[in-house]
Short mmCIF file of C-alpha atoms in Angstrom, two decimals:
data_model
loop_
_atom_site.label_atom_id
_atom_site.label_comp_id
_atom_site.label_asym_id
_atom_site.label_seq_id
_atom_site.Cartn_x
_atom_site.Cartn_y
_atom_site.Cartn_z
CA MET A 82 86.18 -157.44 3.62
CA ALA A 83 87.48 -159.07 6.81
CA TYR A 84 90.48 -157.35 8.32
CA THR A 85 93.58 -159.39 7.62
CA GLY A 86 96.24 -157.22 9.20
CA GLY A 87 97.13 -154.97 6.29
CA PRO A 88 97.30 -151.17 6.49
CA MET A 89 94.15 -149.73 8.06
CA THR A 90 91.98 -147.03 6.64
CA GLU A 91 92.19 -143.76 8.52
CA ALA A 92 88.59 -144.20 9.66
CA MET A 93 89.30 -147.63 11.16
CA TYR A 94 92.42 -146.41 12.93
CA TYR A 95 90.72 -143.46 14.58
CA VAL A 96 87.66 -145.44 15.63
CA LEU A 97 89.89 -148.05 17.31
CA LEU A 98 91.93 -145.30 18.89
CA ALA A 99 88.85 -143.56 20.24
CA LEU A 100 87.43 -146.87 21.50
CA MET A 101 90.38 -147.32 23.88
CA ARG A 102 87.72 -145.74 26.08
CA PRO A 103 84.30 -147.45 25.63
CA ASN A 104 81.85 -145.12 24.01
CA HIS A 105 78.67 -144.94 21.93
CA GLY A 106 77.96 -143.63 18.47
CA TYR A 107 77.37 -139.92 18.77
CA GLN A 108 79.98 -139.31 21.45
CA LEU A 109 82.41 -141.41 19.52
CA MET A 110 82.23 -138.86 16.71
CA GLN A 111 83.19 -136.16 19.20
CA ALA A 112 85.95 -138.35 20.63
CA ILE A 113 87.42 -138.92 17.17
CA MET A 114 87.31 -135.20 16.54
CA GLU A 115 89.18 -134.61 19.83
CA VAL A 116 91.71 -137.40 19.47
CA SER A 117 92.59 -136.12 15.97
CA ASN A 118 92.72 -132.53 17.16
CA GLY A 119 89.82 -131.60 14.91
CA ARG A 120 91.44 -133.01 11.81
CA VAL A 121 89.12 -136.00 11.34
CA ASN A 122 85.45 -135.04 11.30
CA MET A 123 83.76 -138.37 10.71
CA GLY A 124 80.21 -138.48 9.36
CA PRO A 125 77.68 -140.74 11.11
CA GLY A 126 77.28 -142.94 8.01
CA THR A 127 80.98 -143.61 7.78
CA LEU A 128 81.21 -144.23 11.52
CA TYR A 129 78.26 -146.62 11.49
CA GLY A 130 79.74 -148.52 8.56
CA VAL A 131 83.15 -148.84 10.23
CA LEU A 132 81.61 -149.90 13.56
CA SER A 133 79.48 -152.66 12.06
CA ARG A 134 82.32 -153.93 9.94
CA MET A 135 84.86 -153.99 12.77
CA GLU A 136 82.34 -155.62 15.11
CA LYS A 137 81.92 -158.38 12.56
CA ASP A 138 85.70 -158.71 12.30
CA GLY A 139 86.02 -158.98 16.09
CA LEU A 140 88.15 -155.85 16.45
CA ILE A 141 85.54 -154.21 18.67
CA SER A 142 82.65 -155.57 20.70
CA LEU A 143 79.53 -154.38 22.48
CA ALA A 144 80.30 -153.42 26.08
CA GLU A 145 76.74 -152.53 26.89
CA ASN A 146 73.43 -152.35 25.12
CA ASP A 147 70.70 -150.67 27.09
CA GLY A 148 68.34 -151.04 24.15
CA ARG A 149 68.69 -147.46 23.00
CA ARG A 150 72.42 -147.00 22.91
CA LYS A 151 75.13 -149.40 21.99
CA ILE A 152 78.39 -148.84 23.81
CA TYR A 153 81.38 -150.28 22.00
CA GLU A 154 84.81 -151.21 23.32
CA ILE A 155 87.97 -152.41 21.68
CA THR A 156 88.73 -156.15 21.92
CA VAL A 157 92.09 -157.72 22.73
CA GLU A 158 92.41 -158.56 19.08
CA GLY A 159 91.47 -155.03 18.12
CA GLU A 160 94.08 -153.56 20.42
CA LYS A 161 96.69 -155.90 18.98
CA ALA A 162 95.73 -154.79 15.46
CA LEU A 163 95.83 -151.15 16.54
CA ARG A 164 99.30 -151.54 18.05
CA THR A 165 100.58 -153.35 14.95
CA GLU A 166 99.26 -150.51 12.84
CA TYR A 167 100.80 -148.02 15.26
CA ASP A 168 104.19 -149.72 14.91
CA ARG A 169 103.82 -149.66 11.14
CA LEU A 170 103.03 -145.94 11.22
CA GLN A 171 105.99 -145.38 13.58
CA ALA A 172 108.25 -147.16 11.13
CA LEU A 173 106.83 -145.00 8.37
CA ILE A 174 107.66 -141.87 10.35
CA LYS A 175 111.13 -143.16 11.21
CA ASP A 176 111.86 -143.96 7.62
CA SER A 177 110.66 -140.51 6.65
CA ALA A 178 113.31 -138.89 8.85
CA ILE A 179 115.23 -138.45 5.65
CA LEU A 180 112.84 -135.61 4.83
CA ASP A 181 113.99 -133.66 7.92
CA LEU A 182 117.63 -133.74 6.94
CA GLY A 183 117.33 -131.20 4.21
CA ASP A 184 118.25 -132.47 0.77
CA GLY A 185 118.48 -136.09 1.77
CA ASP A 186 122.22 -136.48 1.35
CA GLU A 187 122.41 -139.37 3.77
CA MET B 6 44.75 -131.66 6.18
CA ASN B 7 47.99 -132.23 4.34
CA LYS B 8 47.61 -132.94 0.66
CA THR B 9 49.18 -136.14 -0.66
CA ILE B 10 50.66 -136.30 -4.15
CA TYR B 11 51.95 -139.34 -6.02
CA LYS B 12 54.71 -139.07 -8.58
CA LEU B 13 56.23 -141.60 -10.93
CA ARG B 14 59.86 -142.01 -10.00
CA PRO B 15 62.12 -140.54 -12.66
CA SER B 16 64.80 -143.20 -12.83
CA ASP B 17 65.83 -146.67 -11.77
CA PHE B 18 66.02 -147.48 -8.09
CA TRP B 19 69.78 -147.95 -8.04
CA ARG B 20 70.57 -144.40 -9.22
CA ILE B 21 71.22 -143.03 -5.76
CA GLY B 22 72.44 -139.54 -6.63
CA GLU B 23 69.56 -138.93 -9.06
CA HIS B 24 66.99 -139.89 -6.46
CA GLU B 25 68.62 -137.68 -3.83
CA SER B 26 68.53 -134.65 -6.08
CA TRP B 27 64.97 -135.44 -7.24
CA PHE B 28 63.75 -135.47 -3.62
CA ALA B 29 65.60 -132.21 -2.92
CA ASP B 30 64.20 -130.51 -6.06
CA LEU B 31 60.65 -131.47 -5.10
CA ALA B 32 61.12 -130.31 -1.50
CA ALA B 33 62.15 -126.94 -2.92
CA GLU B 34 58.72 -126.92 -4.62
CA GLY B 35 56.97 -127.85 -1.38
CA LEU B 36 56.65 -131.60 -1.95
CA PHE B 37 58.12 -133.71 0.81
CA LEU B 38 58.87 -137.38 0.38
CA ARG B 39 56.86 -139.68 2.64
CA LYS B 40 56.94 -143.11 1.03
CA MET B 41 58.49 -144.84 -1.92
CA GLY B 42 56.83 -147.65 -3.88
CA ILE B 43 57.96 -149.70 -6.86
CA HIS B 44 56.97 -147.08 -9.41
CA PHE B 45 55.45 -144.23 -7.45
CA ALA B 46 56.63 -142.06 -4.60
CA LYS B 47 54.22 -140.44 -2.17
CA PHE B 48 54.76 -136.80 -1.28
CA GLU B 49 53.08 -134.45 1.15
CA LYS B 50 52.46 -130.86 0.19
CA GLY B 51 53.88 -128.14 2.46
CA GLU B 52 55.84 -124.90 2.49
CA PRO B 53 58.76 -125.04 0.03
CA LYS B 54 61.99 -125.69 1.87
CA ASN B 55 65.59 -126.40 1.07
CA MET B 56 66.21 -129.95 2.15
CA ARG B 57 69.08 -132.35 1.75
CA TYR B 58 68.39 -136.01 1.09
CA ARG B 59 70.77 -138.91 1.46
CA ILE B 60 70.20 -142.55 0.61
CA GLU B 61 71.84 -145.14 2.81
CA VAL B 62 72.21 -148.72 1.61
CA SER B 63 71.90 -151.70 3.87
CA ILE B 64 71.04 -155.19 2.81
CA SER B 65 68.31 -155.67 5.40
CA LYS B 66 64.87 -154.34 4.50
CA LYS B 67 64.67 -152.68 7.90
CA ILE B 68 67.30 -150.22 8.93
CA SER B 69 68.48 -150.71 12.50
CA ALA B 70 67.13 -148.50 15.25
CA ASP B 71 70.58 -147.47 16.44
CA GLN B 72 71.57 -146.39 12.94
CA ILE B 73 68.47 -144.19 12.78
CA GLU B 74 69.26 -142.94 16.29
CA MET B 75 72.87 -142.15 15.47
CA TYR B 76 71.91 -140.26 12.32
CA SER B 77 69.14 -138.33 14.05
CA GLU B 78 71.61 -137.13 16.70
CA THR B 79 73.54 -135.43 13.92
CA GLY B 80 70.45 -133.90 12.31
CA TRP B 81 69.39 -136.54 9.78
CA ALA B 82 65.80 -137.75 10.05
CA TYR B 83 64.76 -141.12 8.70
CA VAL B 84 62.09 -140.77 5.98
CA THR B 85 61.37 -144.07 4.25
CA SER B 86 62.90 -147.20 2.76
CA TYR B 87 62.54 -149.00 -0.54
CA GLY B 88 64.20 -152.37 -0.65
CA SER B 89 67.76 -151.98 0.57
CA PHE B 90 67.65 -148.21 0.11
CA HIS B 91 66.90 -146.01 3.11
CA VAL B 92 66.20 -142.31 2.78
CA PHE B 93 67.28 -139.68 5.32
CA SER B 94 66.62 -135.96 5.15
CA SER B 95 67.87 -132.84 6.84
CA PRO B 96 66.89 -129.19 6.42
CA ALA B 97 69.69 -127.41 4.58
CA GLU B 98 69.99 -124.62 7.16
CA LEU B 99 70.83 -127.17 9.86
CA GLU B 100 74.12 -127.84 8.08
CA ALA B 101 74.18 -131.38 9.41
CA PRO B 102 77.49 -133.17 8.85
CA GLU B 103 77.67 -135.21 5.68
CA LEU B 104 76.67 -138.84 6.39
CA HIS B 105 79.63 -140.27 4.57
CA THR B 106 82.95 -138.53 4.89
CA ASP B 107 84.95 -141.39 3.51
CA PRO B 108 83.88 -142.71 0.08
CA ALA B 109 86.16 -145.73 0.40
CA GLU B 110 84.39 -146.73 3.62
CA GLN B 111 81.02 -146.10 1.99
CA SER B 112 81.92 -148.51 -0.77
CA TYR B 113 81.95 -151.30 1.85
CA THR B 114 78.30 -150.56 2.68
CA LEU B 115 77.40 -151.52 -0.90
CA LYS B 116 79.25 -154.80 -0.86
CA GLU B 117 76.39 -157.06 0.23
CA LEU B 118 73.88 -155.34 -2.03
CA ASP B 119 76.32 -155.83 -4.88
CA ARG B 120 76.49 -159.55 -4.11
CA LYS B 121 72.71 -159.87 -3.78
CA LEU B 122 72.06 -158.06 -7.05
CA ALA B 123 74.62 -160.19 -8.85
CA PHE B 124 72.90 -163.33 -7.55
CA ASN B 125 69.48 -161.99 -8.56
CA SER B 126 70.50 -161.08 -12.07
CA GLY B 127 72.17 -164.47 -12.46
CA ALA B 128 68.91 -166.17 -11.46
CA VAL B 129 66.75 -163.98 -13.71
CA ILE B 130 69.06 -164.50 -16.67
CA ILE B 131 68.91 -168.29 -16.22
CA GLY B 132 65.12 -168.03 -15.99
CA MET B 133 65.04 -165.95 -19.14
CA ILE B 134 67.21 -168.42 -21.06
CA LEU B 135 64.94 -171.31 -20.00
CA MET B 136 61.87 -169.32 -20.99
CA ILE B 137 63.32 -168.40 -24.38
CA GLY B 138 64.34 -172.02 -24.93
CA MET B 139 60.82 -173.16 -24.12
CA LEU B 140 59.26 -170.52 -26.34
CA GLY B 141 61.68 -171.32 -29.11
CA SER B 142 60.60 -174.95 -29.04
CA ILE B 143 56.91 -173.95 -29.16
CA TRP B 144 57.58 -171.60 -32.03
CA PHE B 145 60.11 -173.35 -34.17
CA LEU B 146 60.34 -177.03 -33.29
CA ASP B 147 57.82 -178.09 -35.91
CA GLY B 148 58.61 -175.12 -38.13
CA THR B 149 55.24 -173.41 -37.96
CA PRO B 150 55.84 -170.01 -36.35
CA THR B 151 52.96 -168.26 -38.13
CA LEU B 152 50.49 -170.91 -37.02
CA VAL B 153 51.73 -170.61 -33.43
CA LEU B 154 51.37 -166.83 -33.66
CA VAL B 155 47.90 -166.99 -35.19
CA ASP B 156 46.64 -169.73 -32.89
CA GLY B 157 47.58 -167.46 -30.01
CA ILE B 158 48.77 -170.36 -27.87
CA ALA B 159 52.05 -168.64 -27.05
CA VAL B 160 50.86 -165.05 -26.70
CA GLN B 161 51.02 -164.97 -22.94
CA GLN B 162 54.33 -166.81 -22.79
CA THR B 163 55.77 -164.40 -25.35
CA ILE B 164 54.68 -161.36 -23.37
CA LEU B 165 55.99 -163.01 -20.23
CA ALA B 166 59.32 -163.68 -21.95
CA ILE B 167 59.56 -160.04 -23.04
CA PHE B 168 58.82 -159.02 -19.47
CA LEU B 169 61.40 -161.45 -18.14
CA ALA B 170 63.98 -160.18 -20.62
CA TYR B 171 63.28 -156.66 -19.44
CA THR B 172 63.62 -157.75 -15.81
CA ALA B 173 66.89 -159.49 -16.62
CA TYR B 174 68.19 -156.42 -18.41
CA ASN B 175 67.12 -154.26 -15.52
CA SER B 176 68.71 -156.39 -12.83
CA LEU B 177 71.90 -156.64 -14.85
CA GLN B 178 71.88 -152.85 -15.13
CA ALA B 179 71.38 -152.59 -11.37
CA THR B 180 74.24 -154.97 -10.68
CA LEU B 181 76.63 -153.21 -13.04
CA SER B 182 75.65 -149.74 -11.79
CA ILE B 183 76.11 -150.63 -8.13
CA ARG B 184 79.42 -152.33 -8.93
CA ASP B 185 80.54 -149.25 -10.80
CA LEU B 186 79.42 -147.00 -7.95
CA ARG B 187 81.37 -149.13 -5.48
CA LYS B 188 84.45 -148.91 -7.64
CA ARG B 189 84.20 -145.14 -7.91
CA LEU B 190 83.65 -144.78 -4.16
CA ALA B 191 86.65 -147.03 -3.46
CA GLU B 192 88.70 -144.71 -5.65
CA GLY B 193 87.57 -141.82 -3.46
CA ILE B 194 84.97 -140.35 -5.82
CA PRO B 195 81.90 -139.46 -3.73
CA ILE B 196 78.27 -139.83 -4.88
CA ASP B 197 76.99 -136.79 -6.74
CA HIS B 198 74.07 -135.72 -4.56
CA HIS B 199 72.94 -133.24 -7.22
CA ALA B 200 73.00 -135.61 -10.19
CA SER B 201 70.51 -134.58 -12.87
CA TRP B 202 67.45 -136.83 -12.88
CA LYS B 203 65.66 -135.12 -15.76
CA LYS B 204 67.51 -136.77 -18.62
CA LYS B 205 66.36 -140.24 -17.58
CA HIS B 206 62.80 -139.18 -16.78
CA THR B 207 61.09 -139.54 -20.19
CA LEU B 208 62.80 -142.82 -20.96
CA HIS B 209 61.94 -144.29 -17.60
CA THR B 210 58.31 -143.14 -17.78
CA THR B 211 57.87 -144.60 -21.27
CA VAL B 212 59.40 -147.93 -20.35
CA ALA B 213 57.32 -148.16 -17.16
CA PHE B 214 54.15 -147.40 -19.13
CA VAL B 215 54.84 -149.89 -21.92
CA PHE B 216 55.59 -152.67 -19.47
CA THR B 217 52.56 -151.96 -17.34
CA VAL B 218 50.41 -152.30 -20.47
CA LEU B 219 52.19 -155.48 -21.57
CA VAL B 220 51.88 -157.14 -18.20
CA GLY B 221 48.23 -156.07 -18.04
CA LEU B 222 47.60 -157.61 -21.46
CA SER B 223 49.36 -160.82 -20.55
CA ALA B 224 46.94 -161.12 -17.66
CA ILE B 225 43.82 -160.26 -19.66
CA ILE B 226 44.41 -162.16 -22.92
CA PRO B 227 44.11 -165.71 -21.52
CA PHE B 228 40.85 -164.78 -19.77
CA PHE B 229 39.55 -163.24 -22.95
CA GLN B 230 40.49 -166.38 -24.90
CA LEU B 231 38.80 -168.55 -22.30
CA MET B 232 35.67 -166.40 -22.44
CA LYS B 233 35.45 -166.54 -26.23
CA MET B 234 36.32 -170.21 -26.56
CA ASP B 235 33.36 -172.51 -27.05
CA THR B 236 32.52 -175.90 -28.53
CA LYS B 237 29.05 -177.04 -29.58
CA THR B 238 27.55 -180.04 -31.29
CA LEU B 239 27.19 -179.33 -34.98
CA PRO B 240 23.47 -179.13 -35.89
CA GLU B 241 22.38 -181.56 -38.60
CA LYS B 242 20.70 -178.80 -40.58
CA ASN B 243 22.63 -176.18 -42.47
CA VAL B 244 24.41 -173.48 -40.45
CA ASP B 245 25.68 -170.13 -41.56
CA LEU B 246 29.32 -170.82 -40.73
CA PRO B 247 32.47 -170.88 -42.86
CA ILE B 248 32.75 -174.66 -42.78
CA VAL B 249 32.28 -177.30 -45.45
CA ARG B 250 29.57 -179.82 -44.55
CA LEU B 251 29.41 -183.50 -45.46
CA ALA B 252 26.07 -182.97 -47.13
CA ASP B 253 27.63 -180.32 -49.38
CA VAL B 254 30.12 -182.74 -50.92
CA GLU B 255 28.42 -186.09 -50.43
CA ASN B 256 25.32 -186.10 -52.58
CA ASN B 257 23.66 -189.08 -51.03
CA PRO B 258 20.15 -188.86 -49.53
CA ASP B 259 20.91 -191.94 -47.38
CA LEU B 260 23.65 -190.17 -45.48
CA VAL B 261 23.01 -190.12 -41.74
CA ARG B 262 25.02 -188.86 -38.84
CA ALA B 263 27.41 -191.41 -37.36
CA GLU B 264 26.81 -192.54 -33.81
CA SER B 265 28.90 -190.37 -31.55
CA ALA B 266 32.17 -191.93 -30.62
CA TYR B 267 33.04 -189.38 -27.99
CA LEU B 268 30.60 -187.42 -25.89
CA ASP B 269 31.77 -184.92 -23.31
CA ASP B 270 29.87 -182.16 -21.55
CA GLY B 271 26.93 -182.83 -23.83
CA VAL B 272 29.05 -182.15 -26.91
CA ASP B 273 29.42 -184.79 -29.62
CA TRP B 274 33.10 -184.33 -30.51
CA GLY B 275 32.72 -186.30 -33.71
CA ASN B 276 30.24 -183.68 -34.89
CA ARG B 277 31.22 -180.40 -33.38
CA TYR B 278 32.24 -176.87 -34.14
CA SER B 279 34.51 -174.78 -31.94
CA TYR B 280 34.99 -171.09 -31.81
CA ASP B 281 38.28 -169.53 -30.75
CA TRP B 282 39.88 -166.12 -30.49
CA SER B 283 43.42 -164.81 -30.57
CA PRO B 284 44.83 -161.30 -30.99
CA LEU B 285 46.01 -162.00 -34.55
CA ALA B 286 43.08 -164.18 -35.61
CA PRO B 287 40.04 -162.83 -33.81
CA VAL B 288 37.70 -165.29 -35.51
CA GLN B 289 38.61 -168.97 -35.64
CA TYR B 290 36.42 -171.99 -36.35
CA GLU B 291 37.20 -175.64 -36.21
CA ALA B 292 34.63 -178.27 -37.15
CA ASP B 293 34.46 -182.05 -37.42
CA GLU B 294 31.65 -184.04 -38.97
CA THR B 295 31.25 -187.78 -39.43
CA GLY B 296 28.52 -189.62 -41.30
CA LEU B 297 27.37 -193.03 -42.31
CA VAL B 298 25.58 -194.47 -45.33
CA PRO B 299 23.83 -197.65 -44.13
CA GLY B 300 24.29 -200.58 -46.42
CA LYS B 301 27.07 -198.98 -48.48
CA LEU B 302 30.63 -200.29 -48.18
CA TRP B 303 33.99 -198.64 -48.84
CA ASP B 304 35.35 -199.55 -52.26
CA ASP B 305 37.88 -201.94 -50.76
CA LYS B 306 35.07 -203.58 -48.74
CA SER B 307 36.87 -202.67 -45.54
CA GLY B 308 33.64 -201.80 -43.79
CA GLU B 309 30.58 -199.61 -43.87
CA TYR B 310 31.09 -196.33 -45.73
CA SER B 311 31.60 -193.64 -43.07
CA PRO B 312 32.74 -190.33 -44.56
CA GLY B 313 34.30 -187.61 -42.43
CA ILE B 314 35.22 -183.97 -42.96
CA SER B 315 37.08 -181.36 -40.89
CA THR B 316 37.40 -177.63 -41.45
CA GLN B 317 39.68 -175.03 -39.92
CA TYR B 318 38.91 -171.43 -40.58
CA TYR B 319 40.93 -168.35 -39.59
CA GLN B 320 40.01 -164.74 -40.08
CA LEU B 321 43.31 -162.87 -39.83
CA ARG B 322 43.89 -159.38 -38.56
CA ILE B 323 46.83 -159.03 -40.94
CA PRO B 324 45.82 -160.43 -44.39
CA SER B 325 49.45 -160.68 -45.53
CA MET B 326 49.96 -163.52 -43.07
CA ALA B 327 47.62 -165.77 -45.09
CA ASP B 328 50.28 -167.34 -47.34
CA ASN B 329 52.58 -168.12 -44.43
CA LEU B 330 49.67 -169.59 -42.52
CA ILE B 331 48.87 -171.92 -45.43
CA SER B 332 52.48 -173.16 -45.59
CA ASP B 333 52.47 -173.68 -41.83
CA LEU B 334 49.18 -175.58 -41.94
CA ILE B 335 50.61 -177.82 -44.65
CA GLU B 336 53.74 -178.33 -42.54
CA ARG B 337 51.70 -179.09 -39.42
CA TYR B 338 49.46 -181.70 -41.12
CA ARG B 339 51.96 -183.06 -43.63
CA TYR B 340 52.85 -186.23 -41.68
CA GLU B 341 54.73 -188.54 -44.04
CA HIS B 342 53.64 -186.80 -47.23
CA THR B 343 56.21 -185.05 -49.38
CA GLN B 344 55.88 -181.46 -50.55
CA ALA B 345 55.57 -182.80 -54.12
CA GLU B 346 52.16 -184.26 -53.33
CA TYR B 347 50.75 -180.78 -52.83
CA GLU B 348 49.49 -179.14 -55.96
CA GLU B 349 49.09 -175.39 -56.40
CA LYS B 350 45.93 -174.54 -58.31
CA ASN B 351 44.30 -171.42 -59.62
CA HIS B 352 40.77 -170.47 -58.84
CA PRO B 353 39.07 -167.24 -59.90
CA ASP B 354 37.49 -166.75 -56.46
CA LEU B 355 40.49 -167.65 -54.31
CA ASP B 356 43.82 -165.90 -53.73
CA HIS B 357 45.72 -169.05 -52.97
CA LEU B 358 44.77 -172.70 -53.40
CA VAL B 359 46.73 -175.85 -52.58
CA VAL B 360 45.30 -179.34 -52.97
CA ARG B 361 46.49 -182.79 -52.07
CA VAL B 362 44.46 -185.68 -53.50
CA GLU B 363 44.84 -189.32 -52.55
CA ASP B 364 42.27 -192.15 -52.36
CA SER B 365 41.41 -191.96 -48.72
CA MET B 366 42.37 -188.56 -47.34
CA ASN B 367 42.23 -185.35 -49.32
CA GLU B 368 43.08 -181.82 -48.32
CA VAL B 369 42.28 -178.34 -49.56
CA TYR B 370 44.10 -175.24 -48.33
CA ALA B 371 42.74 -171.90 -49.47
CA SER B 372 42.84 -168.20 -48.72
CA LYS B 373 40.87 -165.19 -49.78
CA GLY B 374 41.58 -161.75 -48.38
CA ASN B 375 42.04 -162.19 -44.66
CA ALA B 376 40.36 -165.60 -44.51
CA VAL B 377 42.23 -168.91 -44.52
CA MET B 378 40.53 -172.27 -44.72
CA TYR B 379 41.81 -175.80 -44.41
CA VAL B 380 39.53 -178.74 -45.23
CA ARG B 381 40.53 -182.34 -44.71
CA TYR B 382 38.07 -184.97 -45.95
CA PHE B 383 37.62 -188.65 -46.06
CA VAL B 384 34.83 -188.83 -48.57
CA TYR B 385 34.20 -190.20 -52.03
CA ALA B 386 33.71 -186.78 -53.48
CA ASP B 387 35.02 -184.92 -56.44
CA VAL B 388 37.80 -182.53 -55.40
CA ASP B 389 36.39 -179.78 -57.60
CA LEU B 390 33.11 -179.96 -55.72
CA VAL B 391 35.02 -179.52 -52.44
CA ILE B 392 36.97 -176.56 -53.88
CA GLU B 393 33.73 -174.93 -55.04
CA ASN B 394 32.33 -175.31 -51.56
CA VAL B 395 35.49 -173.87 -50.01
CA ALA B 396 35.32 -170.89 -52.37
CA LYS B 397 31.68 -170.37 -51.43
CA LYS B 398 32.06 -170.84 -47.66
CA ILE B 399 35.28 -168.83 -47.27
CA THR B 400 33.33 -165.66 -48.02
CA ILE B 401 30.96 -166.21 -45.12
CA ILE B 402 32.20 -163.71 -42.60
CA PRO B 403 30.79 -164.55 -39.19
CA ASP B 404 30.89 -161.89 -36.50
#
């Protein structure tokens, strides 16, 4: 399914986030682990699936391919999508402020 | 030297979880998957080991090198592929990370396969409908299904149609199963890597066996028919065959054989007998004979008297088909005649006797036990004499 700007899956979001610095498959898994503070431990199958899908959708592209390793980077379009999603998540958090005010009287 | 063992796969190719657990169960017995074929999987014997197996789906027959590379870096070794299914394994003690941590994302990997399978089953179902339509017209268009069955002309097509129906059913099953799997993954339900494969095993083995036999038969039967089939010129002297001869019913010493109208491959088709075989009628004879009485004219003076006689003989494997075969033969050769022109008769030596008498062309249909005989003649002969000959000849059982 081509990405049309709706809410992203968690896997997509973290891969884009981690690809703010170009990286290749195995290290990308580590990077996602780090960037999520160990919360997201993405399996290689899931990562591979997300990478090939987002490459097709133009959200990421190949920065380098030395034959053995493919190094991916985020595209302009991908960064735009990531920032849109970030804003959406921000809005979600902002709207959830109600939860911090106790019983939600306001 | 490592010992190789082949095993029939226990279930259909699209049952991912069942295959994964089957591979793991066999590894625990010391059998390690090496290759997967259509029906059989090849294993290598070794020390029993706890292994995990995962099947990855990708539409291309070859899995990409960087996918294999990425998986191997996390402890998953590529084993083999069958179609769009690619098998990876990892020793249990390595505790390699699960390949798919997000079922919803995994459901995307099945999308193209889903589309391909749906296309395939659509094509096979259309093929099956065409095949059944064609078969239906062979079988029922002129309303003689028993004759078609006994003649054996549609045996191979029928087996092929059964096989095609099975293929269509199978590909529909595959499509629906993969679609269902996708749906469950999208809902966050992961594949059960320990799904029980045993319950499907017997069923799958039986079906695979039956269809191998059927397909084998459909290949052999036409060759067998071709081998058995033969046509020869009918000798002028008497032969020990279940056919009624001109000389038997035409008591005229002046009768001579008519000049052959059609010669092919050294066979005089105006005076010939053919032998044929089919699974339901292993002995079949067909004979034509034409004669001439020089100097004698037909009663209406339309030309020189040239009698002709044809016999069809069937020895059936299932005797109870005889009555249906007689009705079908009547139907096949009825032309413009009405059913009323056919007269049922009784004969002490025949089980079933139907006669149609007219000036020029007369017919006798008879059965006894598993033998059915149809005689069509164009002779000035007494019908009772023909019936007597039929009753006598029908008991000749050729080998």
